mmCIF file of C-alpha atoms and ligand atoms in Angstrom:
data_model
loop_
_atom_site.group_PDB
_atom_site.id
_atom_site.type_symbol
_atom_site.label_atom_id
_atom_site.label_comp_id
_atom_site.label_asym_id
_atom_site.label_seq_id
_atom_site.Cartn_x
_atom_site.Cartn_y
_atom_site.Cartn_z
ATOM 1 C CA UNK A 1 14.540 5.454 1.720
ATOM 2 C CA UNK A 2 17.518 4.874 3.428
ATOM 3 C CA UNK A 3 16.459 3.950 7.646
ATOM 4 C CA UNK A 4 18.815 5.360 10.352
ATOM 5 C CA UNK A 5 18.784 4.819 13.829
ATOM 6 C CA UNK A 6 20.834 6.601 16.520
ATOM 7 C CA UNK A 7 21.485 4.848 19.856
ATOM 8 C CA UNK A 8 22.654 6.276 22.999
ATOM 9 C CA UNK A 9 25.090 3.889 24.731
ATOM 10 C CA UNK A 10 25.693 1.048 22.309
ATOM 11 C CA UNK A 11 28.731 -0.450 24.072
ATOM 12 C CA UNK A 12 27.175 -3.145 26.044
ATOM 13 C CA UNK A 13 23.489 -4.470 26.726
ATOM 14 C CA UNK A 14 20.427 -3.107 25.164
ATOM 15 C CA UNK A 15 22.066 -0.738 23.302
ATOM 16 C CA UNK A 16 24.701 -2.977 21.961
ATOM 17 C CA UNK A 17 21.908 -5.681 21.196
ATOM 18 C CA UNK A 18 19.828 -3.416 19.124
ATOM 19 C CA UNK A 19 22.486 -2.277 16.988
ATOM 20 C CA UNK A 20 22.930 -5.904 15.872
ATOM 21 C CA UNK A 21 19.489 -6.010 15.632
ATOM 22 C CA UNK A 22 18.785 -3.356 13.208
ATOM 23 C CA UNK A 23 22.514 -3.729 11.369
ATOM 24 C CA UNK A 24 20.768 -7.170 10.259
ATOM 25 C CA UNK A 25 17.865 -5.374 8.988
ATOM 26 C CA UNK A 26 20.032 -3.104 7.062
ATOM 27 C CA UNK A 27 19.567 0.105 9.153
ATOM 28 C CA UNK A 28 21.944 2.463 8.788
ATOM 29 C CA UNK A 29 23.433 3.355 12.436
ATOM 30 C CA UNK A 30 25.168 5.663 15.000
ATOM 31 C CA UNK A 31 26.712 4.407 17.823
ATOM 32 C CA UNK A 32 27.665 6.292 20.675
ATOM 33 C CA UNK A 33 29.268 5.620 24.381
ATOM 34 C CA UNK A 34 32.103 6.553 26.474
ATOM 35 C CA UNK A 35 34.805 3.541 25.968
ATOM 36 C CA UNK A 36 36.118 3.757 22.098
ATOM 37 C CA UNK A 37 37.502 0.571 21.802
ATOM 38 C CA UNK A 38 34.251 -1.308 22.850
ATOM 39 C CA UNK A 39 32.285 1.360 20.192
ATOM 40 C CA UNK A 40 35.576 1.064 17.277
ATOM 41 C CA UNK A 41 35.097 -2.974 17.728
ATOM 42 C CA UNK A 42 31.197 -3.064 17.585
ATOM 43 C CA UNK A 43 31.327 -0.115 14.188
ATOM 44 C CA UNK A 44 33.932 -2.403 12.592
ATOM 45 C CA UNK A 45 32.363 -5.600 12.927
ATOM 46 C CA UNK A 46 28.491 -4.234 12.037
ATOM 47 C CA UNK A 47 30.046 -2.199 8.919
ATOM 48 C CA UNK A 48 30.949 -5.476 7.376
ATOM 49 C CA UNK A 49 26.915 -5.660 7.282
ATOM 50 C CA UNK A 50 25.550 -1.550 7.232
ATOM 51 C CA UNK A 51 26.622 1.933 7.329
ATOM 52 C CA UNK A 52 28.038 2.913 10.512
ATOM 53 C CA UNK A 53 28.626 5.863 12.045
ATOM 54 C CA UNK A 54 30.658 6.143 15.783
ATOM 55 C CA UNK A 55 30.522 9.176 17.965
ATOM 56 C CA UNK A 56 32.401 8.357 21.226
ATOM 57 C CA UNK A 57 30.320 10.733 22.980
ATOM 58 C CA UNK A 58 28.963 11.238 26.899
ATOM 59 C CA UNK A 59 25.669 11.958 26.962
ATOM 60 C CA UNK A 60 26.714 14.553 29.666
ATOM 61 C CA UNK A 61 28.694 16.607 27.942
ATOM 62 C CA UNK A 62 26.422 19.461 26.390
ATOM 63 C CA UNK A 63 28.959 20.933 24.432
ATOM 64 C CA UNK A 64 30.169 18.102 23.050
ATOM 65 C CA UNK A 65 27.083 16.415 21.864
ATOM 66 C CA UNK A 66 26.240 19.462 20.178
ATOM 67 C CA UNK A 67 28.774 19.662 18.136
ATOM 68 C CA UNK A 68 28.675 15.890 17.232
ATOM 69 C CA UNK A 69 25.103 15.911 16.450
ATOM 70 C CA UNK A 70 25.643 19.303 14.225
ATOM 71 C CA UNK A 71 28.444 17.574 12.265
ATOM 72 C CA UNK A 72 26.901 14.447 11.770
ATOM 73 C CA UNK A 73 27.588 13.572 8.090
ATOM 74 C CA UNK A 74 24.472 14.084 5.637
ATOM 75 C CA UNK A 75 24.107 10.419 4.894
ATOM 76 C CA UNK A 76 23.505 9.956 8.283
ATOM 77 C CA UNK A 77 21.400 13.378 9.387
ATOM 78 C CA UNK A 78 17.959 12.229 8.876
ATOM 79 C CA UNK A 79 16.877 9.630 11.429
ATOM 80 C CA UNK A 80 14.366 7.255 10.885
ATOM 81 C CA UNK A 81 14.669 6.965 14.843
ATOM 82 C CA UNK A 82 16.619 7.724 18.362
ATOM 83 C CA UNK A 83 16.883 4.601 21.370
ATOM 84 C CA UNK A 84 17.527 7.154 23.979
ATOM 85 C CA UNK A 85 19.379 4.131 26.214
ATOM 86 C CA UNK A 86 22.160 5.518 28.016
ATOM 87 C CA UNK A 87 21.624 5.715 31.899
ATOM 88 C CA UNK A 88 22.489 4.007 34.795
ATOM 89 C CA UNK A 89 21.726 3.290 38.444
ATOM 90 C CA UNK A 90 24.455 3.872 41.128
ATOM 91 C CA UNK A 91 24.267 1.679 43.912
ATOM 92 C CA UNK A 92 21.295 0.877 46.398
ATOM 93 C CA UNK A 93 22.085 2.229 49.607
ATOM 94 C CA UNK A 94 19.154 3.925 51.019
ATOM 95 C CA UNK A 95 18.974 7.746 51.162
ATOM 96 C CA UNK A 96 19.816 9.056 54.271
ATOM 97 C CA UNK A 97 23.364 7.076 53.630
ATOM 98 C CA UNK A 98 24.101 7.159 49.861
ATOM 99 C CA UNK A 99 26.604 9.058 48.083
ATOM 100 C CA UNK A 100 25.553 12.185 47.031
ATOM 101 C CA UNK A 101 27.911 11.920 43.762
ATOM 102 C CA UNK A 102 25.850 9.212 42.442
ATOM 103 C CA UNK A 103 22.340 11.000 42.646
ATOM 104 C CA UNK A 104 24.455 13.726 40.504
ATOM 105 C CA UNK A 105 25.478 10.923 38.043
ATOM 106 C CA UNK A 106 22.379 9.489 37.862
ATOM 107 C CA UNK A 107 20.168 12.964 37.062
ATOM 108 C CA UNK A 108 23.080 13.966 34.532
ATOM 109 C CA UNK A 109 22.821 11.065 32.648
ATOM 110 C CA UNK A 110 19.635 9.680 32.969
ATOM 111 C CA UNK A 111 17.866 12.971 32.560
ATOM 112 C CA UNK A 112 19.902 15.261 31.654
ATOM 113 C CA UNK A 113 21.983 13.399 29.072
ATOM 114 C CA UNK A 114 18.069 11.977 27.611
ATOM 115 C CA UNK A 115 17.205 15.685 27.096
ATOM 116 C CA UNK A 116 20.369 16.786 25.157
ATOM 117 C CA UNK A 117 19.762 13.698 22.689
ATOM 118 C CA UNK A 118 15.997 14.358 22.467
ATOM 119 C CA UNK A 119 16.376 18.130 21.622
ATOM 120 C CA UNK A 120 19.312 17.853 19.298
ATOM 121 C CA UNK A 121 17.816 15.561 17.120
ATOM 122 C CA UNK A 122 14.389 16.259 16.672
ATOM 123 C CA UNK A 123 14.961 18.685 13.793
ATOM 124 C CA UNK A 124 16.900 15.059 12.465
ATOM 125 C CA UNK A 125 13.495 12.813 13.549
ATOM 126 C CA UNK A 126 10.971 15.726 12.047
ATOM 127 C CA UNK A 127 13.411 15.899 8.897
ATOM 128 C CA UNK A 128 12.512 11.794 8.246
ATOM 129 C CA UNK A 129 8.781 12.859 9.357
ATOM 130 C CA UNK A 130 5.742 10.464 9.259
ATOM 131 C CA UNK A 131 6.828 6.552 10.736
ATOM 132 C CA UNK A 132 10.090 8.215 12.989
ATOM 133 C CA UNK A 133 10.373 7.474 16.174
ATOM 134 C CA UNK A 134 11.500 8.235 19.670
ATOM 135 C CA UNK A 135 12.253 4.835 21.647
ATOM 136 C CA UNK A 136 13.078 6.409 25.670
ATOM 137 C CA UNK A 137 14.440 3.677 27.911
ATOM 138 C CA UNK A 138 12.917 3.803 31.076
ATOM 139 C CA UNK A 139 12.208 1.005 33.864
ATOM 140 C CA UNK A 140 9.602 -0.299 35.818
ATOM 141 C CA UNK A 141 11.590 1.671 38.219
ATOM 142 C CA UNK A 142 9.681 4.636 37.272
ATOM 143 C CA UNK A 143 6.513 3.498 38.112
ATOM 144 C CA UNK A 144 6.704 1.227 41.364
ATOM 145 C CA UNK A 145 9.228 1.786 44.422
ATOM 146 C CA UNK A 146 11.334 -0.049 46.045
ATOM 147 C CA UNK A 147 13.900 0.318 48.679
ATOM 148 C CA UNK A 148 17.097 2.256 47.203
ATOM 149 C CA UNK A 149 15.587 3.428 44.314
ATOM 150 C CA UNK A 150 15.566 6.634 45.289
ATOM 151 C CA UNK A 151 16.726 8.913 42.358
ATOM 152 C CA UNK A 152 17.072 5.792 39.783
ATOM 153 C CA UNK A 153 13.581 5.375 40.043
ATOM 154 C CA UNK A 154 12.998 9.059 40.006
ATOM 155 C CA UNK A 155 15.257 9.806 36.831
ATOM 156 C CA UNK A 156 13.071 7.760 35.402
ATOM 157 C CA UNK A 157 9.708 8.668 35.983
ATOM 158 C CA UNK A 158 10.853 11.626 34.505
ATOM 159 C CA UNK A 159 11.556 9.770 31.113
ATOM 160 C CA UNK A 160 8.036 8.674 31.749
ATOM 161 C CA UNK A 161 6.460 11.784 31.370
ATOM 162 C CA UNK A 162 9.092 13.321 29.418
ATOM 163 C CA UNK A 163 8.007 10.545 26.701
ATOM 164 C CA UNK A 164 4.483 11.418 26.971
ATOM 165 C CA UNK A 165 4.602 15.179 26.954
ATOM 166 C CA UNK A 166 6.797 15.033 24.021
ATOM 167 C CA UNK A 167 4.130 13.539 22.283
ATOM 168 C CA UNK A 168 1.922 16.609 22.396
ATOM 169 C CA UNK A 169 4.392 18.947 20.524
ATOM 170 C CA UNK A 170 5.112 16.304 18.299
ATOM 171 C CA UNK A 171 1.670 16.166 16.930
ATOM 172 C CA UNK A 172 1.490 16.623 13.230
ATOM 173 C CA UNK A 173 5.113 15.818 12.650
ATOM 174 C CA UNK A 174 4.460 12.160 12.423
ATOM 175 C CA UNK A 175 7.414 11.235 14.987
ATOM 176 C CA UNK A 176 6.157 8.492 17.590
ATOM 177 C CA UNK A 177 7.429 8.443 21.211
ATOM 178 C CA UNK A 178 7.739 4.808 22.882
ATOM 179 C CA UNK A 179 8.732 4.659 26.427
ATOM 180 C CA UNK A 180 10.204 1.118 27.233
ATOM 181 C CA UNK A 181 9.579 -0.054 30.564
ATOM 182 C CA UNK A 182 11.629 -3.109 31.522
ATOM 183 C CA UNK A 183 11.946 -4.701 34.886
ATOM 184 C CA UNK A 184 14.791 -7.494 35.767
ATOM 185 C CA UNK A 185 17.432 -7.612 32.941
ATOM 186 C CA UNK A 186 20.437 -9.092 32.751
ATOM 187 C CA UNK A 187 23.513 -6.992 31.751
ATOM 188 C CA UNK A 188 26.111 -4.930 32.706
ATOM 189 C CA UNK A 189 23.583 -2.392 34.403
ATOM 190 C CA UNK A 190 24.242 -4.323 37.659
ATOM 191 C CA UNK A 191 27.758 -4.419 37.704
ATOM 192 C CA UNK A 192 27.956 -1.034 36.814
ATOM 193 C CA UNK A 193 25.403 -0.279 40.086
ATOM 194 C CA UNK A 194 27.289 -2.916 42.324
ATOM 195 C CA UNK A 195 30.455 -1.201 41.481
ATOM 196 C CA UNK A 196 31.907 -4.096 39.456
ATOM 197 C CA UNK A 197 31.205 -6.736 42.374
ATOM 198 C CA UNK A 198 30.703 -9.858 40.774
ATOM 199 C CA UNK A 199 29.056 -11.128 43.160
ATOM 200 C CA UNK A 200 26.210 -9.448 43.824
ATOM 201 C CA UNK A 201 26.324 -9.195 40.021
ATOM 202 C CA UNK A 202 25.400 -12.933 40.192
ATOM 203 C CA UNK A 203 23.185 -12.767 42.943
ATOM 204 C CA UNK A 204 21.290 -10.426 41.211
ATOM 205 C CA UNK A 205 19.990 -13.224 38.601
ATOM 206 C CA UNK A 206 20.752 -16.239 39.881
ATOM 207 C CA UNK A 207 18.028 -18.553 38.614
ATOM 208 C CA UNK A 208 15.544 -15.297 38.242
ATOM 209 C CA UNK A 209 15.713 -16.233 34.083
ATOM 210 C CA UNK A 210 16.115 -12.608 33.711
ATOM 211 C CA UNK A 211 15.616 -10.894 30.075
ATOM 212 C CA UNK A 212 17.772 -10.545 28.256
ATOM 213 C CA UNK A 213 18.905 -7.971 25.902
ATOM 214 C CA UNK A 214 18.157 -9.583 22.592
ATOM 215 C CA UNK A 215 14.975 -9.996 24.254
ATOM 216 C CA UNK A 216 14.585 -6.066 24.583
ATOM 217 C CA UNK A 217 16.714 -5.220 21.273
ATOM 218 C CA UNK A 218 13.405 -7.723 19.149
ATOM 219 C CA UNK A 219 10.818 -5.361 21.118
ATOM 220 C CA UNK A 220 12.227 -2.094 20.215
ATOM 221 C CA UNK A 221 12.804 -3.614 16.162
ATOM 222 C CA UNK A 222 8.916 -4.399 16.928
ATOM 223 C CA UNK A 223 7.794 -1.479 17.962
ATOM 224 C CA UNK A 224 9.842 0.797 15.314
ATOM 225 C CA UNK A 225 8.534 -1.472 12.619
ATOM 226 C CA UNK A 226 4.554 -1.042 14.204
ATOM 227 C CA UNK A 227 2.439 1.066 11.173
ATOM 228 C CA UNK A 228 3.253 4.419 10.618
ATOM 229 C CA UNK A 229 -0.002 5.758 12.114
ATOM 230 C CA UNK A 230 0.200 3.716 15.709
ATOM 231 C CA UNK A 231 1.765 5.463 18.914
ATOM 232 C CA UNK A 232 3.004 2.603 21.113
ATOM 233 C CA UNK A 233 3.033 5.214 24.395
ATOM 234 C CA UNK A 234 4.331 2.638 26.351
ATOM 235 C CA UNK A 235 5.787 -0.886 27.117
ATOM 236 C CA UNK A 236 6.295 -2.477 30.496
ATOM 237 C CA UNK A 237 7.940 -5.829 30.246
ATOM 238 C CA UNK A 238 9.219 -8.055 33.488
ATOM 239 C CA UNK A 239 10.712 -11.665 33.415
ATOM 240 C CA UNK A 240 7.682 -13.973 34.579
ATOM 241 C CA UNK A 241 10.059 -14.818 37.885
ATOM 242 C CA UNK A 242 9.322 -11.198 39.373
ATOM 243 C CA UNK A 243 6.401 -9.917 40.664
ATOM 244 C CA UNK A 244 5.746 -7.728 43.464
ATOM 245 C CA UNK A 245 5.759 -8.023 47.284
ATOM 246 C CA UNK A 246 3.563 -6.455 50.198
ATOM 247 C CA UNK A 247 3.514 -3.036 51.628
ATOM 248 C CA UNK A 248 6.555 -2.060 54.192
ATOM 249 C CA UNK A 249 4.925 -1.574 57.954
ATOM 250 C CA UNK A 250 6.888 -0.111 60.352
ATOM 251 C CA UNK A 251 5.519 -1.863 63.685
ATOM 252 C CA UNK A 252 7.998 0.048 66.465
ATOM 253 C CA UNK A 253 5.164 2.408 67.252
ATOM 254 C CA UNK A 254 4.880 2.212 71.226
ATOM 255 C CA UNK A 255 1.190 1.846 72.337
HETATM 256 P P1 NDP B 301 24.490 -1.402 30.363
HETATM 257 O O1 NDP B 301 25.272 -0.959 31.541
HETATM 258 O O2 NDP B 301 24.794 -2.728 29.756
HETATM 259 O O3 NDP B 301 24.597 -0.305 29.202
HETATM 260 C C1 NDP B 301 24.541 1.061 29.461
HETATM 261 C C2 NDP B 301 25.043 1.815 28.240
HETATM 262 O O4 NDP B 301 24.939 3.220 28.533
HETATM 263 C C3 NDP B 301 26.486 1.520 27.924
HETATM 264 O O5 NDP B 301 26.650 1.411 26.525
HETATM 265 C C4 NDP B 301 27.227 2.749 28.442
HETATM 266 O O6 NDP B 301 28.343 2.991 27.609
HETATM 267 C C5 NDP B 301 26.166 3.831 28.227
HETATM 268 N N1 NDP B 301 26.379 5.001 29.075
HETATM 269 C C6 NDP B 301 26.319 5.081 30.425
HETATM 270 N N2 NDP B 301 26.624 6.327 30.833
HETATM 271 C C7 NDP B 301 26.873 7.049 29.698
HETATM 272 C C8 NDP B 301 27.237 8.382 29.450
HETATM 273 N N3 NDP B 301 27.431 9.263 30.446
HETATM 274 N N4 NDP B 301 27.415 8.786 28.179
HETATM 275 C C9 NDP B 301 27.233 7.913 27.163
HETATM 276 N N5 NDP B 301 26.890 6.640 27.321
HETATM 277 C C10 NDP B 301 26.711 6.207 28.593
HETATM 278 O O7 NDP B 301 22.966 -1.333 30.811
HETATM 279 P P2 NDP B 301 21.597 -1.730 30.057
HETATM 280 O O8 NDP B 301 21.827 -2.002 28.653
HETATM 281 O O9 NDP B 301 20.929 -2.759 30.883
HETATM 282 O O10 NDP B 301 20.799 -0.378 30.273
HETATM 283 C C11 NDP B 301 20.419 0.469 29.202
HETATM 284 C C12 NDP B 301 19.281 1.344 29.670
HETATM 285 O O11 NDP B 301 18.188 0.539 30.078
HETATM 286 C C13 NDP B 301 19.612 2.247 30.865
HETATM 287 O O12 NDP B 301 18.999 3.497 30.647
HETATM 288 C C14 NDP B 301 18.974 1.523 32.038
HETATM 289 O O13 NDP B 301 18.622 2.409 33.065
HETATM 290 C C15 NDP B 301 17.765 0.917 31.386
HETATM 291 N N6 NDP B 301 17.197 -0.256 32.045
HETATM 292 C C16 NDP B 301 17.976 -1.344 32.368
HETATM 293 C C17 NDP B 301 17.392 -2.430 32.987
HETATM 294 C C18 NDP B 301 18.187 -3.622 33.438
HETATM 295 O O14 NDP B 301 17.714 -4.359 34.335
HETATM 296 N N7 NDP B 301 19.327 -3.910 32.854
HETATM 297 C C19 NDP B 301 15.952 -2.485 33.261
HETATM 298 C C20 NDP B 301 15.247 -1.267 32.921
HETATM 299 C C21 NDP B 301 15.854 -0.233 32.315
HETATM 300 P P3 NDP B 301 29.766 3.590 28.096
HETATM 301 O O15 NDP B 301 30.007 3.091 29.476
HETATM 302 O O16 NDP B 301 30.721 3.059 27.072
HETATM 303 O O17 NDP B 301 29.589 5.063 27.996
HETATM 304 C C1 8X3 B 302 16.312 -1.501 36.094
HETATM 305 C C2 8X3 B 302 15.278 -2.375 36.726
HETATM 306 O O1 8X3 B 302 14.253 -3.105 38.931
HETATM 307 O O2 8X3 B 302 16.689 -2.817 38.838
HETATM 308 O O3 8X3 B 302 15.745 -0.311 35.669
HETATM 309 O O4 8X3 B 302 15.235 -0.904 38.854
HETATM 310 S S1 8X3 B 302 15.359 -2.264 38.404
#
């Protein structure tokens, strides 16, 4: 049988990195993401190797994903699995002074946008049955704070326990739900939150050895490829350069 995969976001980092990944393989594949001539490029180089399938889609757009996801053509309708990897984090300044936009961004696509995909195409996942799966990107940003996380690390907290409730009205269908957990990558994430500042961009991972993502594209192929009958719930993977600092204590208290 004939493997598909459908990613959200394939036209730059993880994304991009597992549909390389699983076009060696032989997957079959459908690429989606806002900018068409990054997503024509990527379809016409990986068809030289698989079937592929581009929908330049935003994840935001309810109507629109609906009626890409309802026309999908039959060779492509029954999916072996879904990378649910389109999202982003806007900027870092701290709550009382960030831009109000961006929170709406960020719970549109990161939540929102991860919904649409889920609920459209589990009738596609349950069609393939028994060894599908559901690969959610989250962060560790969903399960530790830090300052300016605000609601990036919120959106996806949600995906956390999005990923794990979905498993409990998935049982009996045989479709797996992985929530990936990364911490410092390196990609176009943090230009996209820096607002294209190269700088900071660089900053960012300068001499952190970051992961990268080939690193994250092998453990999703791993995970997808784990035994039919084994539910990885969840993944949590930092570069060995990050860790964690102490607790923040205010100390202007007057005595
Ligand atoms: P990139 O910025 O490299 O890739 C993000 C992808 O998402 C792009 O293909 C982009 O395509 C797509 N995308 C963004 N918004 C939309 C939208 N509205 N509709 C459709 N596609 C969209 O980042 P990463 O590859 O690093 O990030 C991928 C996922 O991993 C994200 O969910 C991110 O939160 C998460 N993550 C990243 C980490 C990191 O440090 N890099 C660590 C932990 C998690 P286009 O612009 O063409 O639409
Ligand atoms: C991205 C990782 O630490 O920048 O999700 O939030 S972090």
């Amino acid at each position: 049988m004939t493997n598909t995969l459908f990613i959200t976001g394939a036209t730059s980092g993880f994304g991009e990195a597992c549909a390389r990944r699983f076009a060696e393989a032989g997957w079959s594949l459908v690429l989606t993401g806002r900018r068409e001539e990054r997503l024509n490029a990527l379809c016409a180089e990986l068809s030289a190797h698989t079937q592929v399938h581009g929908l330049v889609l935003d994840v935001r757009d309810r109507k629109a994903m609906e009626v890409a996801i309802a026309s999908l053509p039959p060779a492509f309708a029954k999916l072996r699995a879904l990378i649910n990897n389109a999202g982003l984090a806007l900027g870092v300044d701290p709550a009382p002074t960030c831009d109000l936009d961006d929170w709406d961004t960020m719970v549109d696509t990161n939540i929102k946008g991860l919904m649409y995909a889920t609920r459209l195409l589990l009738p596609n996942l349950i069609a393939h049955g028994r060894g599908a799966g559901i690969i959610n990107l989250g962060s560790v940003a969903g399960n530790y704070p830090y300052p300016g996380s605000h609601v990036y690390g919120a959106s996806k907290a949600f995906v956390k326990q999005f990923s794990l409730n979905l498993r409990c009205d998935l049982q009996g269908t045989g479709v797996r739900v992985t929530n990936i957990e990364p911490g410092l990558c390196e990609s176009e994430f943090s230009l996209v939150r820096f607002a294209g500042d190269q700088a900071r961009y660089d900053a960012t991972y300068a001499g952190a050895e970051p992961i990268q993502p080939q690193d994250i594209a092998e453990t999703i192929f791993w995970v997808l490829n784990t035994p039919a009958h084994i539910n990885i719930n969840s993944l949590e993977l930092m570069p060995v350069s990050q860790s964690w600092s102490g607790f923040a204590i205010d100390r202007s208290a007057k005595a």
